Amino acid sequence: MAEERCGSWFGFGFCGFGQALGSGRGRQVHSPEPLRAPGTDADAEVCGVRASWSYTAFLSRECLGPIPPGPAPTCPRLLLSWLRASAGAGQVHLSGSARGTAEGCRDAWASETLLVVLRDGRGPGPGAELQAWAPGSALCGEPLWVQTVVPEAQREDGAGDGTRAERLPLLPGACAYVSPLPPFYRPLAPELRARRLELGTEHALLLDEAGQVYSWGGGRHGQLGHGTLEAEPEPRLLEALQGLPMAEVAAGGWHSVCVSATGLSECGPEVTGTAGPEGGAPAPFIAVQPFPALLDLPLGSDAVKASCGSRHTAVVTRAGELYTWGWGKYGQLGHGDTSSWDRPCRVEYFVDKQLQATAVSCGPWNTYVYAVQREKS
C-alpha cells in the first residue's frame, strides 16, 4: 500500500467578505495561493472545505497519530477523546461574513440560509447529532433544530461496510437529506439507494449505488437533463445516461456535471461565444443544453472528480491535473485573470509547481483545491 502524501489546500476567486482564500488581499484572488484556514494551528490539518457565497466552513482535525490499540478507556474524558479519534471528528471553523468554531464535528454543509454540522452526540448512545444553525449565530447558543442520527446497521447486502461515499447534505444511512429551505429534513424513498446527493441553487442530483443519476427541482436552465425546461417535483431517472454508470455528480447554480469511467457529461446553460448587433460591440451569449452533452477534456485526459460553482466548473483528472471553465469574473478559474472560458482549460499553476490535484470544492464564486507534491519518476 502506497504511503499517503501530505498536501495543502489552495484557493482562488471571490473573497469580498474576508473569507480565507489564499493571501486574502483585496476582494479576489486570480491564481491559486496556499490556504491557511483561520483558527487552525500547526497540530491541525484542514480535511475539508464547504464554501457558500459569503463565508466558508473549514473542517479540520488534530494530527493525533494512529488510534491506540486495545480496549476503549474507562475514564469519561479519555473515552470522549478516543471516540472522536475513532470517528475522525474534529473542528469546524467559519471564515467570512460568518465566524465561529465548533468542536467534535464530523462533517459540515454551508449555505447562505443554513449551516449544518454533524457532531458527536451529547447523549450516551453511539449516534451523532445533526445540528442546523443560522450562519450568523457564530455557532453559539442553541441550534435552530437538532436531529439525532443513529449509525446505519449492517445491511444484508453489505452496503453498510463503510464503502459508501455519503456526505452532507446526504445524511448517514442515505435515508434523508438536508435542505436549506423548510422542511429542512427531507426523507428519500428507500428504493433510491442513494450514494451521493448534490444540491444546486434550484435543483438536486442523486447518484445511486448502481451509478444511475436522478434529478429534480427547478429546470428552467436545462440543468435537470431531461430535455425540457420544466421543473420536476420528485427524483426522476436521468434516462439519457441510463446504462452508463456514473462515478461522480456535481450541481451548480444553473448546471449539472456527471463523471463516468468513460467521459464527462454536462447539461445546463453554457457561454458559447460572442454575438451582437451588426457594427456593435460583441457580447457573450448563452445557449441552453437540456440534454447531457459529452464533453472531452484536452489531451485525452480522464476526469475523476468534479465540483460546480454558481456558473463555473472544475474537474480533477486521473493524472492529477485541474481543468476549469465557465464564468471567471472573480478569478475563480485560476488562470491569473478574470476571463471566462467555454471549454475546459488546464490550470497551469499546479503543473508549474509540480503539484498533483486530488480534490476540488467550488463555492459559488471561488474554488478550493487540495494538492500534493508529485512523486519524482
mmCIF file of C-alpha atoms in Angstrom, residues 37-203:
data_model
loop_
_atom_site.group_PDB
_atom_site.id
_atom_site.type_symbol
_atom_site.label_atom_id
_atom_site.label_comp_id
_atom_site.label_asym_id
_atom_site.label_seq_id
_atom_site.Cartn_x
_atom_site.Cartn_y
_atom_site.Cartn_z
ATOM 1 C CA ALA A 37 -7.631 28.392 7.480
ATOM 2 C CA PRO A 38 -8.499 30.603 10.474
ATOM 3 C CA GLY A 39 -8.458 29.046 13.917
ATOM 4 C CA THR A 40 -6.185 26.147 12.939
ATOM 5 C CA ASP A 41 -2.688 25.597 14.294
ATOM 6 C CA ALA A 42 0.360 23.542 13.464
ATOM 7 C CA ASP A 43 -1.172 20.453 15.064
ATOM 8 C CA ALA A 44 -4.276 20.533 12.868
ATOM 9 C CA GLU A 45 -4.917 19.867 9.208
ATOM 10 C CA VAL A 46 -7.771 21.080 7.024
ATOM 11 C CA CYS A 47 -9.524 17.965 5.767
ATOM 12 C CA GLY A 48 -12.483 19.558 4.014
ATOM 13 C CA VAL A 49 -13.817 22.858 2.658
ATOM 14 C CA ARG A 50 -17.518 23.755 2.324
ATOM 15 C CA ALA A 51 -17.957 27.167 0.697
ATOM 16 C CA SER A 52 -21.055 29.339 0.500
ATOM 17 C CA TRP A 53 -21.191 32.755 -1.168
ATOM 18 C CA SER A 54 -20.270 34.994 1.768
ATOM 19 C CA TYR A 55 -18.492 32.556 4.091
ATOM 20 C CA THR A 56 -16.585 29.273 4.094
ATOM 21 C CA ALA A 57 -16.628 26.395 6.586
ATOM 22 C CA PHE A 58 -13.291 24.611 7.093
ATOM 23 C CA LEU A 59 -13.217 21.124 8.575
ATOM 24 C CA SER A 60 -10.037 20.362 10.485
ATOM 25 C CA ARG A 61 -8.782 17.544 12.654
ATOM 26 C CA GLU A 62 -5.874 17.318 15.041
ATOM 27 C CA CYS A 63 -2.921 15.266 13.886
ATOM 28 C CA LEU A 64 -3.058 12.849 16.822
ATOM 29 C CA GLY A 65 -1.446 9.882 15.108
ATOM 30 C CA PRO A 66 -2.977 6.408 14.984
ATOM 31 C CA ILE A 67 -5.657 5.295 17.436
ATOM 32 C CA PRO A 68 -4.027 3.369 20.299
ATOM 33 C CA PRO A 69 -4.681 -0.383 20.158
ATOM 34 C CA GLY A 70 -6.598 -2.209 22.850
ATOM 35 C CA PRO A 71 -9.939 -1.590 24.543
ATOM 36 C CA ALA A 72 -11.501 1.851 24.962
ATOM 37 C CA PRO A 73 -10.513 3.698 28.159
ATOM 38 C CA THR A 74 -12.975 3.869 31.049
ATOM 39 C CA CYS A 75 -12.249 7.474 32.087
ATOM 40 C CA PRO A 76 -15.086 9.614 30.571
ATOM 41 C CA ARG A 77 -12.754 12.378 29.378
ATOM 42 C CA LEU A 78 -10.305 9.949 27.753
ATOM 43 C CA LEU A 79 -13.170 7.930 26.330
ATOM 44 C CA LEU A 80 -14.559 11.026 24.573
ATOM 45 C CA SER A 81 -11.154 11.730 23.004
ATOM 46 C CA TRP A 82 -10.832 8.080 21.984
ATOM 47 C CA LEU A 83 -14.273 8.082 20.334
ATOM 48 C CA ARG A 84 -13.525 11.310 18.468
ATOM 49 C CA ALA A 85 -10.271 9.883 17.168
ATOM 50 C CA SER A 86 -12.073 6.708 16.096
ATOM 51 C CA ALA A 87 -14.773 8.660 14.234
ATOM 52 C CA GLY A 88 -12.391 11.206 12.754
ATOM 53 C CA ALA A 89 -14.237 14.075 14.434
ATOM 54 C CA GLY A 90 -12.583 17.468 14.560
ATOM 55 C CA GLN A 91 -13.498 21.135 14.362
ATOM 56 C CA VAL A 92 -15.433 23.431 12.052
ATOM 57 C CA HIS A 93 -14.053 26.953 11.592
ATOM 58 C CA LEU A 94 -16.086 29.665 9.829
ATOM 59 C CA SER A 95 -14.465 32.451 7.832
ATOM 60 C CA GLY A 96 -16.074 35.444 6.098
ATOM 61 C CA SER A 97 -19.434 37.001 6.929
ATOM 62 C CA ALA A 98 -19.963 34.192 9.459
ATOM 63 C CA ARG A 99 -17.459 33.439 12.229
ATOM 64 C CA GLY A 100 -17.252 30.793 14.893
ATOM 65 C CA THR A 101 -15.825 27.399 15.822
ATOM 66 C CA ALA A 102 -17.455 24.109 16.814
ATOM 67 C CA GLU A 103 -15.786 21.041 18.321
ATOM 68 C CA GLY A 104 -16.481 17.358 17.751
ATOM 69 C CA CYS A 105 -17.589 17.786 14.134
ATOM 70 C CA ARG A 106 -17.607 15.024 11.544
ATOM 71 C CA ASP A 107 -18.958 16.973 8.580
ATOM 72 C CA ALA A 108 -20.493 20.321 7.626
ATOM 73 C CA TRP A 109 -22.579 21.813 4.850
ATOM 74 C CA ALA A 110 -22.806 25.559 4.204
ATOM 75 C CA SER A 111 -25.442 27.727 2.537
ATOM 76 C CA GLU A 112 -26.484 31.356 2.937
ATOM 77 C CA THR A 113 -29.608 30.408 4.893
ATOM 78 C CA LEU A 114 -28.389 27.411 6.878
ATOM 79 C CA LEU A 115 -25.194 25.948 8.299
ATOM 80 C CA VAL A 116 -25.499 22.234 9.074
ATOM 81 C CA VAL A 117 -22.939 20.335 11.141
ATOM 82 C CA LEU A 118 -22.783 16.654 12.020
ATOM 83 C CA ARG A 119 -21.357 16.399 15.538
ATOM 84 C CA ASP A 120 -20.672 13.813 18.174
ATOM 85 C CA GLY A 121 -23.896 13.151 20.084
ATOM 86 C CA ARG A 122 -24.342 14.733 23.500
ATOM 87 C CA GLY A 123 -26.083 11.644 24.873
ATOM 88 C CA PRO A 124 -24.601 8.332 25.994
ATOM 89 C CA GLY A 125 -25.570 6.435 22.815
ATOM 90 C CA PRO A 126 -23.421 5.876 19.712
ATOM 91 C CA GLY A 127 -25.397 8.224 17.463
ATOM 92 C CA ALA A 128 -24.283 11.540 16.007
ATOM 93 C CA GLU A 129 -26.229 14.783 16.230
ATOM 94 C CA LEU A 130 -27.269 16.796 13.217
ATOM 95 C CA GLN A 131 -27.480 20.497 14.070
ATOM 96 C CA ALA A 132 -28.768 23.342 11.902
ATOM 97 C CA TRP A 133 -27.588 26.867 12.687
ATOM 98 C CA ALA A 134 -28.165 30.347 11.349
ATOM 99 C CA PRO A 135 -24.816 31.234 9.708
ATOM 100 C CA GLY A 136 -24.610 34.459 11.715
ATOM 101 C CA SER A 137 -25.030 32.712 15.066
ATOM 102 C CA ALA A 138 -21.261 32.118 15.464
ATOM 103 C CA LEU A 139 -22.242 28.564 16.475
ATOM 104 C CA CYS A 140 -23.208 29.915 19.909
ATOM 105 C CA GLY A 141 -26.384 29.339 21.901
ATOM 106 C CA GLU A 142 -28.876 26.746 20.693
ATOM 107 C CA PRO A 143 -29.188 25.487 17.096
ATOM 108 C CA LEU A 144 -32.346 26.094 15.077
ATOM 109 C CA TRP A 145 -33.103 22.382 15.184
ATOM 110 C CA VAL A 146 -31.448 19.126 16.182
ATOM 111 C CA GLN A 147 -31.840 15.621 14.820
ATOM 112 C CA THR A 148 -30.220 12.517 16.304
ATOM 113 C CA VAL A 149 -28.664 10.343 13.623
ATOM 114 C CA VAL A 150 -28.260 6.672 14.528
ATOM 115 C CA PRO A 151 -25.499 4.817 12.647
ATOM 116 C CA GLU A 152 -26.825 2.566 9.922
ATOM 117 C CA ALA A 153 -26.987 -1.066 10.912
ATOM 118 C CA GLN A 154 -25.024 -3.593 8.933
ATOM 119 C CA ARG A 155 -27.175 -4.451 5.921
ATOM 120 C CA GLU A 156 -27.596 -7.874 4.377
ATOM 121 C CA ASP A 157 -26.347 -6.638 1.022
ATOM 122 C CA GLY A 158 -23.094 -5.402 2.577
ATOM 123 C CA ALA A 159 -23.759 -1.733 1.801
ATOM 124 C CA GLY A 160 -23.129 -0.794 5.418
ATOM 125 C CA ASP A 161 -19.483 -1.855 5.302
ATOM 126 C CA GLY A 162 -18.027 1.644 5.175
ATOM 127 C CA THR A 163 -17.589 1.755 1.400
ATOM 128 C CA ARG A 164 -20.418 4.231 0.858
ATOM 129 C CA ALA A 165 -19.476 7.762 -0.182
ATOM 130 C CA GLU A 166 -22.148 9.621 1.772
ATOM 131 C CA ARG A 167 -21.535 13.152 2.977
ATOM 132 C CA LEU A 168 -23.729 16.128 3.762
ATOM 133 C CA PRO A 169 -26.260 17.167 2.576
ATOM 134 C CA LEU A 170 -26.935 13.405 2.323
ATOM 135 C CA LEU A 171 -27.421 12.077 5.856
ATOM 136 C CA PRO A 172 -25.778 8.942 7.266
ATOM 137 C CA GLY A 173 -27.835 5.945 6.255
ATOM 138 C CA ALA A 174 -28.830 7.686 2.981
ATOM 139 C CA CYS A 175 -32.478 7.819 4.030
ATOM 140 C CA ALA A 176 -32.810 11.628 4.013
ATOM 141 C CA TYR A 177 -31.055 14.844 3.114
ATOM 142 C CA VAL A 178 -30.812 18.393 4.427
ATOM 143 C CA SER A 179 -32.393 21.291 2.536
ATOM 144 C CA PRO A 180 -31.558 24.997 3.015
ATOM 145 C CA LEU A 181 -35.292 25.743 2.899
ATOM 146 C CA PRO A 182 -38.102 24.303 5.054
ATOM 147 C CA PRO A 183 -38.695 21.492 5.548
ATOM 148 C CA PHE A 184 -35.020 21.187 6.421
ATOM 149 C CA TYR A 185 -35.143 17.400 6.897
ATOM 150 C CA ARG A 186 -36.346 15.655 3.720
ATOM 151 C CA PRO A 187 -36.723 11.868 3.531
ATOM 152 C CA LEU A 188 -35.717 9.860 0.465
ATOM 153 C CA ALA A 189 -37.502 6.802 -0.886
ATOM 154 C CA PRO A 190 -35.574 3.675 0.209
ATOM 155 C CA GLU A 191 -35.570 2.290 -3.340
ATOM 156 C CA LEU A 192 -33.357 5.183 -4.473
ATOM 157 C CA ARG A 193 -30.407 3.674 -2.547
ATOM 158 C CA ALA A 194 -28.539 6.996 -2.597
ATOM 159 C CA ARG A 195 -24.756 7.082 -2.546
ATOM 160 C CA ARG A 196 -24.260 10.806 -3.100
ATOM 161 C CA LEU A 197 -26.504 13.850 -3.257
ATOM 162 C CA GLU A 198 -25.622 17.330 -4.501
ATOM 163 C CA LEU A 199 -27.729 20.481 -4.222
ATOM 164 C CA GLY A 200 -27.596 23.301 -6.750
ATOM 165 C CA THR A 201 -29.294 26.657 -6.368
ATOM 166 C CA GLU A 202 -32.641 25.349 -7.601
ATOM 167 C CA HIS A 203 -32.146 21.631 -8.222
#
